[in-house]
Amino acid sequence: MASSSSVKHVILTGVPGVGKTTLVKKIVDILRSHSNFNIQGFYTEEIRQGRSRIGFDIVTLNNQRGQLARISLDIADQRRLPKVGQYTVNTTSFESLALESLSFKMGDSKVVAVVDEIGKMELFSAPFKEKLNTLFQDDNVIVFATIPVAKGKPLPFVETIRSRKDVTIFTVTRENRCNIDADIIKALKAVVE
């Protein structure tokens, strides 16, 4: 974790299904109640059919929704689009919403850019990676994002973020997910104010 005076971005990590997205949505709702927070971005959401997960959607903070990945895209799409396990990633749909949700007019106020998540599916998009690099370098942007835990074959782009000196990383666990929000909000407020 970076020292508090050098922290500019707040990152959540944790195993899949631990509640990172739920926590992001809760924190966004709390931050929106404070007038000094300009918050934009997106989160990803599981799509289920009955008890089976069939894919993921991207949902912007202004409630636009698009497809990120599905198990059953047509055969032509499956041949030309990237795959992660059983999921075919729809980079065109993802980029159209993700890039728009992270494009904002900069004023005097700081912007909290919510990015849930920076993971393997999302990183198939070169324009998305470029946008993230720009956001991390912008003095008026605070990136509030989720990244996967480091395991197996790490993603170099994610590991670069994890090792940045200007980020603080919170590890979300089943034990702390219900009470870690106050610490995360405190870290975000310290950066914005």
mmCIF file with all atom_site columns, C-alpha atoms in Angstrom:
data_model
loop_
_atom_site.group_PDB
_atom_site.id
_atom_site.type_symbol
_atom_site.label_atom_id
_atom_site.label_alt_id
_atom_site.label_comp_id
_atom_site.label_asym_id
_atom_site.label_entity_id
_atom_site.label_seq_id
_atom_site.pdbx_PDB_ins_code
_atom_site.Cartn_x
_atom_site.Cartn_y
_atom_site.Cartn_z
_atom_site.occupancy
_atom_site.B_iso_or_equiv
_atom_site.pdbx_formal_charge
_atom_site.auth_seq_id
_atom_site.auth_comp_id
_atom_site.auth_asym_id
_atom_site.auth_atom_id
_atom_site.pdbx_PDB_model_num
ATOM 1   C CA . MET A 1 1   ? 0.000   0.000   0.000   1.00 0.00 ? 1   MET A CA 1
ATOM 2   C CA . ALA A 1 2   ? 1.277   3.474   -0.866  1.00 0.00 ? 2   ALA A CA 1
ATOM 3   C CA . SER A 1 3   ? 1.673   6.132   1.793   1.00 0.00 ? 3   SER A CA 1
ATOM 4   C CA . SER A 1 4   ? -1.516  8.152   2.254   1.00 0.00 ? 4   SER A CA 1
ATOM 5   C CA . SER A 1 5   ? 0.012   11.378  0.899   1.00 0.00 ? 5   SER A CA 1
ATOM 6   C CA . SER A 1 6   ? 0.997   9.735   -2.402  1.00 0.00 ? 6   SER A CA 1
ATOM 7   C CA . VAL A 1 7   ? -2.221  7.764   -2.948  1.00 0.00 ? 7   VAL A CA 1
ATOM 8   C CA . LYS A 1 8   ? -4.284  8.884   -5.896  1.00 0.00 ? 8   LYS A CA 1
ATOM 9   C CA . HIS A 1 9   ? -6.231  5.756   -6.894  1.00 0.00 ? 9   HIS A CA 1
ATOM 10  C CA . VAL A 1 10  ? -8.168  3.114   -4.972  1.00 0.00 ? 10  VAL A CA 1
ATOM 11  C CA . ILE A 1 11  ? -8.196  -0.507  -6.141  1.00 0.00 ? 11  ILE A CA 1
ATOM 12  C CA . LEU A 1 12  ? -10.203 -3.462  -4.852  1.00 0.00 ? 12  LEU A CA 1
ATOM 13  C CA . THR A 1 13  ? -9.099  -7.049  -5.350  1.00 0.00 ? 13  THR A CA 1
ATOM 14  C CA . GLY A 1 14  ? -10.439 -10.380 -4.219  1.00 0.00 ? 14  GLY A CA 1
ATOM 15  C CA . VAL A 1 15  ? -11.409 -13.813 -5.426  1.00 0.00 ? 15  VAL A CA 1
ATOM 16  C CA . PRO A 1 16  ? -14.280 -14.134 -7.926  1.00 0.00 ? 16  PRO A CA 1
ATOM 17  C CA . GLY A 1 17  ? -17.687 -13.999 -6.260  1.00 0.00 ? 17  GLY A CA 1
ATOM 18  C CA . VAL A 1 18  ? -16.461 -12.411 -3.020  1.00 0.00 ? 18  VAL A CA 1
ATOM 19  C CA . GLY A 1 19  ? -18.581 -9.289  -3.533  1.00 0.00 ? 19  GLY A CA 1
ATOM 20  C CA . LYS A 1 20  ? -16.328 -6.703  -5.194  1.00 0.00 ? 20  LYS A CA 1
ATOM 21  C CA . THR A 1 21  ? -19.036 -5.469  -7.576  1.00 0.00 ? 21  THR A CA 1
ATOM 22  C CA . THR A 1 22  ? -21.644 -5.340  -4.810  1.00 0.00 ? 22  THR A CA 1
ATOM 23  C CA . LEU A 1 23  ? -19.205 -3.279  -2.741  1.00 0.00 ? 23  LEU A CA 1
ATOM 24  C CA . VAL A 1 24  ? -18.440 -0.954  -5.679  1.00 0.00 ? 24  VAL A CA 1
ATOM 25  C CA . LYS A 1 25  ? -22.162 -0.319  -6.227  1.00 0.00 ? 25  LYS A CA 1
ATOM 26  C CA . LYS A 1 26  ? -22.702 0.345   -2.506  1.00 0.00 ? 26  LYS A CA 1
ATOM 27  C CA . ILE A 1 27  ? -19.787 2.798   -2.365  1.00 0.00 ? 27  ILE A CA 1
ATOM 28  C CA . VAL A 1 28  ? -20.928 4.595   -5.534  1.00 0.00 ? 28  VAL A CA 1
ATOM 29  C CA . ASP A 1 29  ? -24.385 5.069   -3.969  1.00 0.00 ? 29  ASP A CA 1
ATOM 30  C CA . ILE A 1 30  ? -22.826 6.503   -0.807  1.00 0.00 ? 30  ILE A CA 1
ATOM 31  C CA . LEU A 1 31  ? -20.474 8.792   -2.729  1.00 0.00 ? 31  LEU A CA 1
ATOM 32  C CA . ARG A 1 32  ? -23.301 10.066  -4.948  1.00 0.00 ? 32  ARG A CA 1
ATOM 33  C CA . SER A 1 33  ? -24.995 11.402  -1.832  1.00 0.00 ? 33  SER A CA 1
ATOM 34  C CA . HIS A 1 34  ? -22.046 13.799  -1.424  1.00 0.00 ? 34  HIS A CA 1
ATOM 35  C CA . SER A 1 35  ? -22.267 16.732  -3.824  1.00 0.00 ? 35  SER A CA 1
ATOM 36  C CA . ASN A 1 36  ? -18.499 17.094  -4.193  1.00 0.00 ? 36  ASN A CA 1
ATOM 37  C CA . PHE A 1 37  ? -18.127 13.761  -6.001  1.00 0.00 ? 37  PHE A CA 1
ATOM 38  C CA . ASN A 1 38  ? -18.308 13.635  -9.791  1.00 0.00 ? 38  ASN A CA 1
ATOM 39  C CA . ILE A 1 39  ? -18.562 9.894   -10.449 1.00 0.00 ? 39  ILE A CA 1
ATOM 40  C CA . GLN A 1 40  ? -18.613 8.177   -13.845 1.00 0.00 ? 40  GLN A CA 1
ATOM 41  C CA . GLY A 1 41  ? -17.779 4.746   -15.174 1.00 0.00 ? 41  GLY A CA 1
ATOM 42  C CA . PHE A 1 42  ? -19.160 1.220   -15.195 1.00 0.00 ? 42  PHE A CA 1
ATOM 43  C CA . TYR A 1 43  ? -19.444 -2.104  -13.459 1.00 0.00 ? 43  TYR A CA 1
ATOM 44  C CA . THR A 1 44  ? -19.866 -5.617  -14.807 1.00 0.00 ? 44  THR A CA 1
ATOM 45  C CA . GLU A 1 45  ? -22.715 -7.887  -13.894 1.00 0.00 ? 45  GLU A CA 1
ATOM 46  C CA . GLU A 1 46  ? -23.289 -11.611 -14.205 1.00 0.00 ? 46  GLU A CA 1
ATOM 47  C CA . ILE A 1 47  ? -26.106 -12.681 -16.505 1.00 0.00 ? 47  ILE A CA 1
ATOM 48  C CA . ARG A 1 48  ? -27.934 -15.785 -15.356 1.00 0.00 ? 48  ARG A CA 1
ATOM 49  C CA . GLN A 1 49  ? -30.490 -18.051 -16.909 1.00 0.00 ? 49  GLN A CA 1
ATOM 50  C CA . GLY A 1 50  ? -32.017 -19.916 -14.021 1.00 0.00 ? 50  GLY A CA 1
ATOM 51  C CA . ARG A 1 51  ? -29.068 -21.037 -11.906 1.00 0.00 ? 51  ARG A CA 1
ATOM 52  C CA . SER A 1 52  ? -26.583 -21.036 -14.784 1.00 0.00 ? 52  SER A CA 1
ATOM 53  C CA . ARG A 1 53  ? -24.305 -18.106 -15.542 1.00 0.00 ? 53  ARG A CA 1
ATOM 54  C CA . ILE A 1 54  ? -24.481 -17.450 -19.279 1.00 0.00 ? 54  ILE A CA 1
ATOM 55  C CA . GLY A 1 55  ? -22.360 -14.322 -19.486 1.00 0.00 ? 55  GLY A CA 1
ATOM 56  C CA . PHE A 1 56  ? -21.566 -10.824 -18.316 1.00 0.00 ? 56  PHE A CA 1
ATOM 57  C CA . ASP A 1 57  ? -22.906 -7.370  -19.124 1.00 0.00 ? 57  ASP A CA 1
ATOM 58  C CA . ILE A 1 58  ? -21.329 -3.961  -18.751 1.00 0.00 ? 58  ILE A CA 1
ATOM 59  C CA . VAL A 1 59  ? -23.593 -1.480  -16.958 1.00 0.00 ? 59  VAL A CA 1
ATOM 60  C CA . THR A 1 60  ? -22.695 2.210   -16.925 1.00 0.00 ? 60  THR A CA 1
ATOM 61  C CA . LEU A 1 61  ? -23.381 4.368   -13.902 1.00 0.00 ? 61  LEU A CA 1
ATOM 62  C CA . ASN A 1 62  ? -26.110 6.107   -15.932 1.00 0.00 ? 62  ASN A CA 1
ATOM 63  C CA . ASN A 1 63  ? -27.777 2.703   -16.475 1.00 0.00 ? 63  ASN A CA 1
ATOM 64  C CA . GLN A 1 64  ? -26.814 1.919   -20.056 1.00 0.00 ? 64  GLN A CA 1
ATOM 65  C CA . ARG A 1 65  ? -26.303 -1.805  -20.524 1.00 0.00 ? 65  ARG A CA 1
ATOM 66  C CA . GLY A 1 66  ? -24.433 -3.823  -23.122 1.00 0.00 ? 66  GLY A CA 1
ATOM 67  C CA . GLN A 1 67  ? -22.989 -7.245  -23.642 1.00 0.00 ? 67  GLN A CA 1
ATOM 68  C CA . LEU A 1 68  ? -19.489 -8.042  -22.415 1.00 0.00 ? 68  LEU A CA 1
ATOM 69  C CA . ALA A 1 69  ? -19.429 -11.815 -22.894 1.00 0.00 ? 69  ALA A CA 1
ATOM 70  C CA . ARG A 1 70  ? -21.755 -14.740 -23.500 1.00 0.00 ? 70  ARG A CA 1
ATOM 71  C CA . ILE A 1 71  ? -21.555 -18.507 -23.708 1.00 0.00 ? 71  ILE A CA 1
ATOM 72  C CA . SER A 1 72  ? -23.798 -18.692 -26.750 1.00 0.00 ? 72  SER A CA 1
ATOM 73  C CA . LEU A 1 73  ? -22.928 -16.165 -29.414 1.00 0.00 ? 73  LEU A CA 1
ATOM 74  C CA . ASP A 1 74  ? -23.456 -17.308 -32.965 1.00 0.00 ? 74  ASP A CA 1
ATOM 75  C CA . ILE A 1 75  ? -20.740 -19.400 -34.640 1.00 0.00 ? 75  ILE A CA 1
ATOM 76  C CA . ALA A 1 76  ? -19.477 -16.564 -36.858 1.00 0.00 ? 76  ALA A CA 1
ATOM 77  C CA . ASP A 1 77  ? -18.904 -14.375 -33.787 1.00 0.00 ? 77  ASP A CA 1
ATOM 78  C CA . GLN A 1 78  ? -17.195 -17.216 -31.923 1.00 0.00 ? 78  GLN A CA 1
ATOM 79  C CA . ARG A 1 79  ? -14.622 -17.549 -34.705 1.00 0.00 ? 79  ARG A CA 1
ATOM 80  C CA . ARG A 1 80  ? -13.623 -13.888 -34.835 1.00 0.00 ? 80  ARG A CA 1
ATOM 81  C CA . LEU A 1 81  ? -14.030 -12.724 -31.227 1.00 0.00 ? 81  LEU A CA 1
ATOM 82  C CA . PRO A 1 82  ? -11.705 -13.469 -28.297 1.00 0.00 ? 82  PRO A CA 1
ATOM 83  C CA . LYS A 1 83  ? -12.618 -16.115 -25.731 1.00 0.00 ? 83  LYS A CA 1
ATOM 84  C CA . VAL A 1 84  ? -12.047 -16.518 -22.012 1.00 0.00 ? 84  VAL A CA 1
ATOM 85  C CA . GLY A 1 85  ? -12.886 -20.074 -21.030 1.00 0.00 ? 85  GLY A CA 1
ATOM 86  C CA . GLN A 1 86  ? -16.389 -20.781 -22.300 1.00 0.00 ? 86  GLN A CA 1
ATOM 87  C CA . TYR A 1 87  ? -17.212 -17.087 -22.826 1.00 0.00 ? 87  TYR A CA 1
ATOM 88  C CA . THR A 1 88  ? -16.945 -15.216 -26.117 1.00 0.00 ? 88  THR A CA 1
ATOM 89  C CA . VAL A 1 89  ? -16.027 -11.566 -25.477 1.00 0.00 ? 89  VAL A CA 1
ATOM 90  C CA . ASN A 1 90  ? -17.908 -8.895  -27.413 1.00 0.00 ? 90  ASN A CA 1
ATOM 91  C CA . THR A 1 91  ? -15.227 -6.194  -27.530 1.00 0.00 ? 91  THR A CA 1
ATOM 92  C CA . THR A 1 92  ? -17.299 -3.916  -29.802 1.00 0.00 ? 92  THR A CA 1
ATOM 93  C CA . SER A 1 93  ? -20.213 -3.780  -27.359 1.00 0.00 ? 93  SER A CA 1
ATOM 94  C CA . PHE A 1 94  ? -17.862 -3.403  -24.396 1.00 0.00 ? 94  PHE A CA 1
ATOM 95  C CA . GLU A 1 95  ? -15.866 -0.571  -25.967 1.00 0.00 ? 95  GLU A CA 1
ATOM 96  C CA . SER A 1 96  ? -18.934 1.379   -27.038 1.00 0.00 ? 96  SER A CA 1
ATOM 97  C CA . LEU A 1 97  ? -20.106 1.680   -23.436 1.00 0.00 ? 97  LEU A CA 1
ATOM 98  C CA . ALA A 1 98  ? -16.876 1.509   -21.434 1.00 0.00 ? 98  ALA A CA 1
ATOM 99  C CA . LEU A 1 99  ? -15.031 4.161   -23.402 1.00 0.00 ? 99  LEU A CA 1
ATOM 100 C CA . GLU A 1 100 ? -18.035 6.502   -23.435 1.00 0.00 ? 100 GLU A CA 1
ATOM 101 C CA . SER A 1 101 ? -18.595 6.078   -19.696 1.00 0.00 ? 101 SER A CA 1
ATOM 102 C CA . LEU A 1 102 ? -14.946 6.978   -19.034 1.00 0.00 ? 102 LEU A CA 1
ATOM 103 C CA . SER A 1 103 ? -14.890 10.012  -21.344 1.00 0.00 ? 103 SER A CA 1
ATOM 104 C CA . PHE A 1 104 ? -15.745 13.154  -19.465 1.00 0.00 ? 104 PHE A CA 1
ATOM 105 C CA . LYS A 1 105 ? -15.218 16.868  -19.726 1.00 0.00 ? 105 LYS A CA 1
ATOM 106 C CA . MET A 1 106 ? -12.615 17.909  -17.266 1.00 0.00 ? 106 MET A CA 1
ATOM 107 C CA . GLY A 1 107 ? -13.307 20.944  -15.143 1.00 0.00 ? 107 GLY A CA 1
ATOM 108 C CA . ASP A 1 108 ? -11.877 22.132  -11.898 1.00 0.00 ? 108 ASP A CA 1
ATOM 109 C CA . SER A 1 109 ? -13.389 19.286  -9.930  1.00 0.00 ? 109 SER A CA 1
ATOM 110 C CA . LYS A 1 110 ? -11.937 15.833  -9.653  1.00 0.00 ? 110 LYS A CA 1
ATOM 111 C CA . VAL A 1 111 ? -13.658 12.870  -11.272 1.00 0.00 ? 111 VAL A CA 1
ATOM 112 C CA . VAL A 1 112 ? -13.920 9.420   -9.717  1.00 0.00 ? 112 VAL A CA 1
ATOM 113 C CA . ALA A 1 113 ? -13.638 6.956   -12.620 1.00 0.00 ? 113 ALA A CA 1
ATOM 114 C CA . VAL A 1 114 ? -15.294 3.678   -11.621 1.00 0.00 ? 114 VAL A CA 1
ATOM 115 C CA . VAL A 1 115 ? -13.887 0.675   -13.489 1.00 0.00 ? 115 VAL A CA 1
ATOM 116 C CA . ASP A 1 116 ? -15.280 -2.699  -12.429 1.00 0.00 ? 116 ASP A CA 1
ATOM 117 C CA . GLU A 1 117 ? -13.354 -4.573  -13.611 1.00 0.00 ? 117 GLU A CA 1
ATOM 118 C CA . ILE A 1 118 ? -9.901  -4.481  -15.152 1.00 0.00 ? 118 ILE A CA 1
ATOM 119 C CA . GLY A 1 119 ? -9.720  -8.168  -16.010 1.00 0.00 ? 119 GLY A CA 1
ATOM 120 C CA . LYS A 1 120 ? -8.882  -10.568 -18.794 1.00 0.00 ? 120 LYS A CA 1
ATOM 121 C CA . MET A 1 121 ? -12.094 -10.039 -20.774 1.00 0.00 ? 121 MET A CA 1
ATOM 122 C CA . GLU A 1 122 ? -11.882 -6.251  -20.650 1.00 0.00 ? 122 GLU A CA 1
ATOM 123 C CA . LEU A 1 123 ? -8.179  -6.219  -21.506 1.00 0.00 ? 123 LEU A CA 1
ATOM 124 C CA . PHE A 1 124 ? -8.819  -7.688  -24.964 1.00 0.00 ? 124 PHE A CA 1
ATOM 125 C CA . SER A 1 125 ? -9.647  -4.080  -25.861 1.00 0.00 ? 125 SER A CA 1
ATOM 126 C CA . ALA A 1 126 ? -6.569  -2.033  -26.801 1.00 0.00 ? 126 ALA A CA 1
ATOM 127 C CA . PRO A 1 127 ? -8.545  1.253   -26.722 1.00 0.00 ? 127 PRO A CA 1
ATOM 128 C CA . PHE A 1 128 ? -9.698  0.399   -23.184 1.00 0.00 ? 128 PHE A CA 1
ATOM 129 C CA . LYS A 1 129 ? -6.094  -0.123  -22.056 1.00 0.00 ? 129 LYS A CA 1
ATOM 130 C CA . GLU A 1 130 ? -5.120  3.209   -23.651 1.00 0.00 ? 130 GLU A CA 1
ATOM 131 C CA . LYS A 1 131 ? -8.008  4.942   -21.868 1.00 0.00 ? 131 LYS A CA 1
ATOM 132 C CA . LEU A 1 132 ? -6.930  3.441   -18.532 1.00 0.00 ? 132 LEU A CA 1
ATOM 133 C CA . ASN A 1 133 ? -3.360  4.621   -19.031 1.00 0.00 ? 133 ASN A CA 1
ATOM 134 C CA . THR A 1 134 ? -4.678  8.129   -19.710 1.00 0.00 ? 134 THR A CA 1
ATOM 135 C CA . LEU A 1 135 ? -6.924  8.072   -16.644 1.00 0.00 ? 135 LEU A CA 1
ATOM 136 C CA . PHE A 1 136 ? -4.143  6.906   -14.337 1.00 0.00 ? 136 PHE A CA 1
ATOM 137 C CA . GLN A 1 137 ? -1.961  9.802   -15.532 1.00 0.00 ? 137 GLN A CA 1
ATOM 138 C CA . ASP A 1 138 ? -4.605  12.557  -15.293 1.00 0.00 ? 138 ASP A CA 1
ATOM 139 C CA . ASP A 1 139 ? -4.234  14.676  -12.150 1.00 0.00 ? 139 ASP A CA 1
ATOM 140 C CA . ASN A 1 140 ? -8.006  15.306  -11.999 1.00 0.00 ? 140 ASN A CA 1
ATOM 141 C CA . VAL A 1 141 ? -8.997  11.625  -12.147 1.00 0.00 ? 141 VAL A CA 1
ATOM 142 C CA . ILE A 1 142 ? -9.205  9.215   -9.249  1.00 0.00 ? 142 ILE A CA 1
ATOM 143 C CA . VAL A 1 143 ? -9.501  5.651   -10.524 1.00 0.00 ? 143 VAL A CA 1
ATOM 144 C CA . PHE A 1 144 ? -11.694 3.450   -8.332  1.00 0.00 ? 144 PHE A CA 1
ATOM 145 C CA . ALA A 1 145 ? -11.361 0.001   -9.867  1.00 0.00 ? 145 ALA A CA 1
ATOM 146 C CA . THR A 1 146 ? -11.403 -3.723  -9.284  1.00 0.00 ? 146 THR A CA 1
ATOM 147 C CA . ILE A 1 147 ? -8.718  -6.149  -10.381 1.00 0.00 ? 147 ILE A CA 1
ATOM 148 C CA . PRO A 1 148 ? -8.455  -9.925  -10.091 1.00 0.00 ? 148 PRO A CA 1
ATOM 149 C CA . VAL A 1 149 ? -6.277  -11.536 -7.441  1.00 0.00 ? 149 VAL A CA 1
ATOM 150 C CA . ALA A 1 150 ? -2.763  -12.408 -8.576  1.00 0.00 ? 150 ALA A CA 1
ATOM 151 C CA . LYS A 1 151 ? -2.766  -16.149 -9.228  1.00 0.00 ? 151 LYS A CA 1
ATOM 152 C CA . GLY A 1 152 ? -1.752  -18.568 -11.924 1.00 0.00 ? 152 GLY A CA 1
ATOM 153 C CA . LYS A 1 153 ? -0.562  -16.632 -14.944 1.00 0.00 ? 153 LYS A CA 1
ATOM 154 C CA . PRO A 1 154 ? -0.791  -12.959 -13.925 1.00 0.00 ? 154 PRO A CA 1
ATOM 155 C CA . LEU A 1 155 ? -1.997  -10.334 -16.405 1.00 0.00 ? 155 LEU A CA 1
ATOM 156 C CA . PRO A 1 156 ? 0.940   -7.943  -17.035 1.00 0.00 ? 156 PRO A CA 1
ATOM 157 C CA . PHE A 1 157 ? -1.335  -4.895  -17.399 1.00 0.00 ? 157 PHE A CA 1
ATOM 158 C CA . VAL A 1 158 ? -3.020  -5.675  -14.075 1.00 0.00 ? 158 VAL A CA 1
ATOM 159 C CA . GLU A 1 159 ? 0.302   -6.302  -12.350 1.00 0.00 ? 159 GLU A CA 1
ATOM 160 C CA . THR A 1 160 ? 1.527   -2.898  -13.544 1.00 0.00 ? 160 THR A CA 1
ATOM 161 C CA . ILE A 1 161 ? -1.495  -1.311  -11.864 1.00 0.00 ? 161 ILE A CA 1
ATOM 162 C CA . ARG A 1 162 ? -0.999  -3.404  -8.724  1.00 0.00 ? 162 ARG A CA 1
ATOM 163 C CA . SER A 1 163 ? 2.609   -2.217  -8.435  1.00 0.00 ? 163 SER A CA 1
ATOM 164 C CA . ARG A 1 164 ? 1.913   1.501   -8.965  1.00 0.00 ? 164 ARG A CA 1
ATOM 165 C CA . LYS A 1 165 ? 3.139   3.663   -6.103  1.00 0.00 ? 165 LYS A CA 1
ATOM 166 C CA . ASP A 1 166 ? 0.056   5.922   -6.299  1.00 0.00 ? 166 ASP A CA 1
ATOM 167 C CA . VAL A 1 167 ? -2.555  3.243   -5.566  1.00 0.00 ? 167 VAL A CA 1
ATOM 168 C CA . THR A 1 168 ? -3.907  1.802   -2.382  1.00 0.00 ? 168 THR A CA 1
ATOM 169 C CA . ILE A 1 169 ? -5.233  -1.725  -2.643  1.00 0.00 ? 169 ILE A CA 1
ATOM 170 C CA . PHE A 1 170 ? -7.987  -3.192  -0.508  1.00 0.00 ? 170 PHE A CA 1
ATOM 171 C CA . THR A 1 171 ? -8.377  -6.967  -0.495  1.00 0.00 ? 171 THR A CA 1
ATOM 172 C CA . VAL A 1 172 ? -12.043 -7.901  -0.182  1.00 0.00 ? 172 VAL A CA 1
ATOM 173 C CA . THR A 1 173 ? -12.754 -11.143 1.671   1.00 0.00 ? 173 THR A CA 1
ATOM 174 C CA . ARG A 1 174 ? -15.908 -12.864 2.899   1.00 0.00 ? 174 ARG A CA 1
ATOM 175 C CA . GLU A 1 175 ? -14.889 -11.822 6.408   1.00 0.00 ? 175 GLU A CA 1
ATOM 176 C CA . ASN A 1 176 ? -14.438 -8.086  5.699   1.00 0.00 ? 176 ASN A CA 1
ATOM 177 C CA . ARG A 1 177 ? -16.796 -7.355  2.792   1.00 0.00 ? 177 ARG A CA 1
ATOM 178 C CA . CYS A 1 178 ? -19.588 -6.087  5.042   1.00 0.00 ? 178 CYS A CA 1
ATOM 179 C CA . ASN A 1 179 ? -17.432 -3.625  6.983   1.00 0.00 ? 179 ASN A CA 1
ATOM 180 C CA . ILE A 1 180 ? -14.576 -2.557  4.696   1.00 0.00 ? 180 ILE A CA 1
ATOM 181 C CA . ASP A 1 181 ? -16.668 0.111   2.929   1.00 0.00 ? 181 ASP A CA 1
ATOM 182 C CA . ALA A 1 182 ? -15.915 2.806   5.549   1.00 0.00 ? 182 ALA A CA 1
ATOM 183 C CA . ASP A 1 183 ? -12.159 2.414   4.983   1.00 0.00 ? 183 ASP A CA 1
ATOM 184 C CA . ILE A 1 184 ? -12.576 2.578   1.198   1.00 0.00 ? 184 ILE A CA 1
ATOM 185 C CA . ILE A 1 185 ? -14.774 5.669   1.384   1.00 0.00 ? 185 ILE A CA 1
ATOM 186 C CA . LYS A 1 186 ? -12.282 7.324   3.736   1.00 0.00 ? 186 LYS A CA 1
ATOM 187 C CA . ALA A 1 187 ? -9.472  6.628   1.224   1.00 0.00 ? 187 ALA A CA 1
ATOM 188 C CA . LEU A 1 188 ? -11.513 8.038   -1.681  1.00 0.00 ? 188 LEU A CA 1
ATOM 189 C CA . LYS A 1 189 ? -12.519 11.150  0.265   1.00 0.00 ? 189 LYS A CA 1
ATOM 190 C CA . ALA A 1 190 ? -8.891  11.777  1.234   1.00 0.00 ? 190 ALA A CA 1
ATOM 191 C CA . VAL A 1 191 ? -7.889  11.797  -2.433  1.00 0.00 ? 191 VAL A CA 1
ATOM 192 C CA . VAL A 1 192 ? -10.741 14.017  -3.623  1.00 0.00 ? 192 VAL A CA 1
ATOM 193 C CA . GLU A 1 193 ? -10.512 16.614  -0.864  1.00 0.00 ? 193 GLU A CA 1
#
